[in-house]
C-alpha cells in the first residue's frame, strides 16, 4: 500500500499477516526489504485512524477530529475517544510506529 494518506485498516487487518507500505516509494522497495536485500527501518509518517467514525464529518461539515494535525496528539482533542488504529496484537499505528533493526 502507499501510505501517503491514512488508510482504514479495521476491515483489512483480520485478513492479512503483514502490511508493507511505502510513501511514494518504488513498489519494488518494500518487497526487496522484506526479502532481505537491505536493512529494514521505517517509521510511519502519519497516523492511521481507528475507524471511519474517528474521522467522520457531520451534517454541518464538522469533522470528528477537528484539529488539522493528523498523526500528532490527535487523541488529546477528542474527549477520550480513540483516533489511533490498534491492531489485534495491541500495536498502535500512529506517527513514529514501525520497524528499526
Short mmCIF file of N, CA and C in Angstrom, two decimals:
data_model
loop_
_atom_site.label_atom_id
_atom_site.label_comp_id
_atom_site.label_asym_id
_atom_site.label_seq_id
_atom_site.Cartn_x
_atom_site.Cartn_y
_atom_site.Cartn_z
N UNK A 1 0.82 -1.18 0.00
CA UNK A 1 0.00 0.00 0.00
C UNK A 1 0.87 1.24 0.00
N UNK A 2 0.35 2.31 -0.47
CA UNK A 2 1.06 3.58 -0.47
C UNK A 2 0.46 4.42 0.64
N UNK A 3 1.26 4.74 1.65
CA UNK A 3 0.75 5.40 2.84
C UNK A 3 0.91 6.92 2.79
N UNK A 4 0.63 7.52 1.63
CA UNK A 4 0.65 8.98 1.56
C UNK A 4 -0.50 9.56 2.38
N UNK A 5 -1.57 8.82 2.47
CA UNK A 5 -2.74 9.22 3.24
C UNK A 5 -3.10 8.06 4.17
N UNK A 6 -3.72 8.36 5.31
CA UNK A 6 -4.09 7.27 6.22
C UNK A 6 -5.17 6.38 5.62
N UNK A 7 -5.01 5.10 5.79
CA UNK A 7 -5.98 4.11 5.34
C UNK A 7 -6.80 3.64 6.53
N UNK A 8 -7.99 3.14 6.28
CA UNK A 8 -8.79 2.50 7.31
C UNK A 8 -8.40 1.03 7.32
N UNK A 9 -7.81 0.58 8.42
CA UNK A 9 -7.28 -0.79 8.48
C UNK A 9 -8.20 -1.76 9.21
N UNK A 10 -9.27 -1.28 9.84
CA UNK A 10 -10.08 -2.15 10.69
C UNK A 10 -10.70 -3.32 9.93
N UNK A 11 -11.07 -3.16 8.67
CA UNK A 11 -11.63 -4.27 7.89
C UNK A 11 -10.55 -5.13 7.25
N UNK A 12 -9.37 -4.57 7.02
CA UNK A 12 -8.30 -5.26 6.31
C UNK A 12 -7.45 -6.12 7.24
N UNK A 13 -7.12 -5.62 8.40
CA UNK A 13 -6.18 -6.28 9.30
C UNK A 13 -6.50 -7.73 9.62
N UNK A 14 -7.76 -8.10 9.87
CA UNK A 14 -8.03 -9.51 10.15
C UNK A 14 -7.73 -10.45 8.98
N UNK A 15 -7.58 -9.91 7.78
CA UNK A 15 -7.38 -10.71 6.59
C UNK A 15 -5.92 -10.82 6.15
N UNK A 16 -5.00 -10.11 6.81
CA UNK A 16 -3.61 -10.08 6.36
C UNK A 16 -2.66 -10.51 7.48
N UNK A 17 -1.49 -10.99 7.09
CA UNK A 17 -0.46 -11.37 8.04
C UNK A 17 0.61 -10.30 8.17
N UNK A 18 0.74 -9.45 7.18
CA UNK A 18 1.75 -8.40 7.19
C UNK A 18 1.25 -7.22 6.37
N UNK A 19 1.82 -6.08 6.66
CA UNK A 19 1.46 -4.86 5.95
C UNK A 19 2.74 -4.22 5.45
N UNK A 20 2.87 -4.10 4.15
CA UNK A 20 4.02 -3.43 3.54
C UNK A 20 3.55 -2.08 3.05
N UNK A 21 4.27 -1.05 3.43
CA UNK A 21 3.84 0.26 2.95
C UNK A 21 5.04 1.05 2.49
N UNK A 22 4.75 2.05 1.73
CA UNK A 22 5.75 2.98 1.26
C UNK A 22 5.07 4.31 1.04
N UNK A 23 5.83 5.35 1.08
CA UNK A 23 5.29 6.69 0.83
C UNK A 23 5.95 7.18 -0.44
N UNK A 24 5.23 7.12 -1.55
CA UNK A 24 5.79 7.45 -2.86
C UNK A 24 7.07 6.67 -3.11
N UNK A 25 7.05 5.41 -2.75
CA UNK A 25 8.21 4.53 -2.90
C UNK A 25 8.05 3.67 -4.14
N UNK A 26 9.15 3.39 -4.79
CA UNK A 26 9.13 2.42 -5.88
C UNK A 26 8.51 1.14 -5.33
N UNK A 27 7.57 0.57 -6.00
CA UNK A 27 6.83 -0.60 -5.49
C UNK A 27 7.74 -1.78 -5.17
N UNK A 28 8.89 -1.87 -5.77
CA UNK A 28 9.80 -2.99 -5.52
C UNK A 28 10.53 -2.85 -4.18
N UNK A 29 10.69 -1.64 -3.68
CA UNK A 29 11.49 -1.43 -2.47
C UNK A 29 10.94 -2.16 -1.24
N UNK A 30 9.65 -2.05 -0.89
CA UNK A 30 9.17 -2.80 0.27
C UNK A 30 9.34 -4.31 0.13
N UNK A 31 9.16 -4.82 -1.09
CA UNK A 31 9.33 -6.25 -1.32
C UNK A 31 10.80 -6.64 -1.15
N UNK A 32 11.70 -5.86 -1.72
CA UNK A 32 13.13 -6.15 -1.59
C UNK A 32 13.56 -6.10 -0.12
N UNK A 33 13.05 -5.12 0.62
CA UNK A 33 13.39 -5.03 2.05
C UNK A 33 12.89 -6.24 2.80
N UNK A 34 11.69 -6.69 2.50
CA UNK A 34 11.12 -7.86 3.16
C UNK A 34 11.93 -9.11 2.84
N UNK A 35 12.45 -9.19 1.66
CA UNK A 35 13.24 -10.35 1.25
C UNK A 35 14.70 -10.26 1.70
N UNK A 36 15.06 -9.18 2.41
CA UNK A 36 16.40 -9.08 2.99
C UNK A 36 17.44 -8.40 2.13
N UNK A 37 17.04 -7.67 1.10
CA UNK A 37 18.01 -7.01 0.23
C UNK A 37 18.78 -5.91 0.97
N UNK A 38 18.18 -5.34 2.00
CA UNK A 38 18.84 -4.32 2.81
C UNK A 38 18.14 -4.24 4.15
N UNK A 39 18.76 -3.56 5.09
CA UNK A 39 18.19 -3.44 6.44
C UNK A 39 16.88 -2.68 6.38
N UNK A 40 15.92 -3.15 7.13
CA UNK A 40 14.60 -2.52 7.16
C UNK A 40 14.52 -1.52 8.31
N UNK A 41 14.26 -0.31 8.00
CA UNK A 41 13.96 0.70 9.02
C UNK A 41 12.86 1.56 8.43
N UNK A 42 11.84 1.80 9.20
CA UNK A 42 10.73 2.60 8.68
C UNK A 42 9.86 2.99 9.84
N UNK A 43 9.54 4.22 9.93
CA UNK A 43 8.60 4.73 10.91
C UNK A 43 7.45 5.40 10.15
N UNK A 44 6.25 5.23 10.66
CA UNK A 44 5.10 5.83 9.99
C UNK A 44 5.18 7.36 10.05
N UNK A 45 4.97 8.02 8.92
CA UNK A 45 4.96 9.49 8.91
C UNK A 45 3.57 10.06 9.16
N UNK A 46 2.61 9.17 9.35
CA UNK A 46 1.22 9.56 9.57
C UNK A 46 0.62 8.64 10.64
N UNK A 47 -0.60 8.95 11.06
CA UNK A 47 -1.34 8.08 11.97
C UNK A 47 -2.53 7.49 11.22
N UNK A 48 -2.74 6.20 11.39
CA UNK A 48 -3.90 5.56 10.79
C UNK A 48 -5.07 5.68 11.76
N UNK A 49 -6.23 6.16 11.30
CA UNK A 49 -7.39 6.31 12.17
C UNK A 49 -7.99 4.97 12.58
N UNK A 50 -8.58 4.96 13.76
CA UNK A 50 -9.18 3.74 14.31
C UNK A 50 -10.26 3.17 13.40
N UNK A 51 -11.08 4.03 12.86
CA UNK A 51 -12.19 3.62 12.00
C UNK A 51 -12.77 4.86 11.33
N UNK A 52 -13.77 4.66 10.50
CA UNK A 52 -14.39 5.78 9.78
C UNK A 52 -15.01 6.79 10.74
N UNK A 53 -15.50 6.32 11.86
CA UNK A 53 -16.13 7.21 12.85
C UNK A 53 -15.13 8.23 13.41
N UNK A 54 -13.86 7.85 13.52
CA UNK A 54 -12.84 8.75 14.06
C UNK A 54 -12.61 9.97 13.18
N UNK A 55 -12.97 9.86 11.91
CA UNK A 55 -12.78 10.99 11.01
C UNK A 55 -14.06 11.39 10.28
N UNK A 56 -15.18 11.02 10.84
CA UNK A 56 -16.48 11.31 10.23
C UNK A 56 -16.74 12.82 10.18
N UNK A 57 -17.57 13.21 9.24
CA UNK A 57 -17.99 14.60 9.10
C UNK A 57 -19.50 14.63 9.28
N UNK A 58 -19.97 15.53 10.16
CA UNK A 58 -21.40 15.59 10.43
C UNK A 58 -22.14 16.43 9.39
N UNK A 59 -23.44 16.60 9.58
CA UNK A 59 -24.27 17.32 8.61
C UNK A 59 -23.88 18.79 8.48
N UNK A 60 -23.19 19.35 9.48
CA UNK A 60 -22.72 20.73 9.42
C UNK A 60 -21.27 20.83 8.93
N UNK A 61 -20.73 19.73 8.41
CA UNK A 61 -19.37 19.64 7.90
C UNK A 61 -18.31 19.82 8.98
N UNK A 62 -18.63 19.41 10.22
CA UNK A 62 -17.65 19.42 11.30
C UNK A 62 -17.06 18.02 11.40
N UNK A 63 -15.74 17.96 11.42
CA UNK A 63 -15.04 16.68 11.47
C UNK A 63 -14.98 16.18 12.91
N UNK A 64 -15.06 14.86 13.10
CA UNK A 64 -14.98 14.26 14.43
C UNK A 64 -13.63 14.52 15.07
N UNK A 65 -12.59 14.69 14.26
CA UNK A 65 -11.26 15.03 14.77
C UNK A 65 -10.90 16.41 14.21
N UNK A 66 -11.30 17.46 14.91
CA UNK A 66 -11.28 18.80 14.35
C UNK A 66 -9.92 19.46 14.14
N UNK A 67 -8.88 19.01 14.83
CA UNK A 67 -7.61 19.71 14.60
C UNK A 67 -7.04 19.30 13.25
N UNK A 68 -6.12 20.06 12.75
CA UNK A 68 -5.58 19.78 11.42
C UNK A 68 -4.16 19.23 11.48
N UNK A 69 -3.85 18.49 12.54
CA UNK A 69 -2.51 17.89 12.64
C UNK A 69 -2.63 16.38 12.82
N UNK A 70 -3.16 15.66 11.81
CA UNK A 70 -3.28 14.21 11.95
C UNK A 70 -1.92 13.58 12.23
N UNK A 71 -1.92 12.65 13.14
CA UNK A 71 -0.69 11.97 13.48
C UNK A 71 0.02 12.58 14.68
N UNK A 72 -0.39 13.74 15.09
CA UNK A 72 0.26 14.36 16.24
C UNK A 72 -0.78 14.70 17.30
N UNK A 73 -0.75 14.01 18.39
CA UNK A 73 -1.59 14.31 19.55
C UNK A 73 -3.07 14.42 19.21
N UNK A 74 -3.52 13.67 18.24
CA UNK A 74 -4.92 13.73 17.80
C UNK A 74 -5.88 13.41 18.95
N UNK A 75 -5.57 12.38 19.73
CA UNK A 75 -6.49 11.95 20.78
C UNK A 75 -6.65 12.98 21.90
N UNK A 76 -5.72 13.90 22.05
CA UNK A 76 -5.83 14.95 23.06
C UNK A 76 -7.02 15.87 22.78
N UNK A 77 -7.49 15.87 21.54
CA UNK A 77 -8.55 16.78 21.13
C UNK A 77 -9.90 16.08 20.97
N UNK A 78 -9.99 14.82 21.38
CA UNK A 78 -11.20 14.04 21.09
C UNK A 78 -11.98 13.62 22.33
N UNK A 79 -11.76 14.26 23.46
CA UNK A 79 -12.53 13.97 24.68
C UNK A 79 -12.56 12.48 25.01
N UNK A 80 -11.41 11.82 24.93
CA UNK A 80 -11.32 10.41 25.32
C UNK A 80 -11.67 9.41 24.25
N UNK A 81 -12.16 9.87 23.11
CA UNK A 81 -12.47 8.94 22.01
C UNK A 81 -11.17 8.49 21.35
N UNK A 82 -11.16 7.29 20.83
CA UNK A 82 -9.98 6.76 20.18
C UNK A 82 -9.85 7.30 18.76
N UNK A 83 -8.66 7.66 18.38
CA UNK A 83 -8.39 8.05 17.00
C UNK A 83 -7.43 7.06 16.33
N UNK A 84 -6.45 6.59 17.08
CA UNK A 84 -5.38 5.75 16.53
C UNK A 84 -5.86 4.30 16.36
N UNK A 85 -5.54 3.72 15.20
CA UNK A 85 -5.86 2.32 14.96
C UNK A 85 -4.96 1.44 15.83
N UNK A 86 -5.56 0.45 16.50
CA UNK A 86 -4.82 -0.52 17.31
C UNK A 86 -5.15 -1.90 16.75
N UNK A 87 -4.09 -2.65 16.38
CA UNK A 87 -4.33 -3.97 15.79
C UNK A 87 -4.59 -5.02 16.87
N UNK A 88 -4.82 -6.25 16.44
CA UNK A 88 -5.17 -7.34 17.35
C UNK A 88 -4.05 -7.65 18.34
N UNK A 89 -2.81 -7.28 18.02
CA UNK A 89 -1.68 -7.50 18.92
C UNK A 89 -1.39 -6.31 19.81
N UNK A 90 -2.20 -5.26 19.71
CA UNK A 90 -2.02 -4.08 20.55
C UNK A 90 -1.08 -3.03 20.00
N UNK A 91 -0.62 -3.18 18.75
CA UNK A 91 0.24 -2.17 18.13
C UNK A 91 -0.58 -0.96 17.74
N UNK A 92 -0.09 0.22 18.09
CA UNK A 92 -0.76 1.48 17.76
C UNK A 92 -0.13 2.05 16.49
N UNK A 93 -0.91 2.18 15.44
CA UNK A 93 -0.43 2.65 14.15
C UNK A 93 -0.47 4.17 14.11
N UNK A 94 0.42 4.77 14.88
CA UNK A 94 0.47 6.22 14.97
C UNK A 94 1.82 6.73 14.48
N UNK A 95 1.90 8.01 14.29
CA UNK A 95 3.13 8.66 13.87
C UNK A 95 4.31 8.10 14.66
N UNK A 96 5.32 7.60 13.95
CA UNK A 96 6.52 7.08 14.59
C UNK A 96 6.53 5.58 14.84
N UNK A 97 5.38 4.90 14.67
CA UNK A 97 5.34 3.45 14.85
C UNK A 97 6.06 2.79 13.69
N UNK A 98 6.78 1.72 13.96
CA UNK A 98 7.40 0.99 12.86
C UNK A 98 8.57 0.14 13.27
N UNK A 99 9.31 -0.24 12.26
CA UNK A 99 10.43 -1.17 12.43
C UNK A 99 11.75 -0.43 12.50
N UNK A 100 12.65 -1.02 13.27
CA UNK A 100 14.01 -0.48 13.34
C UNK A 100 14.91 -1.59 13.86
N UNK A 101 15.62 -2.27 12.96
CA UNK A 101 16.57 -3.29 13.38
C UNK A 101 17.69 -3.41 12.39
#
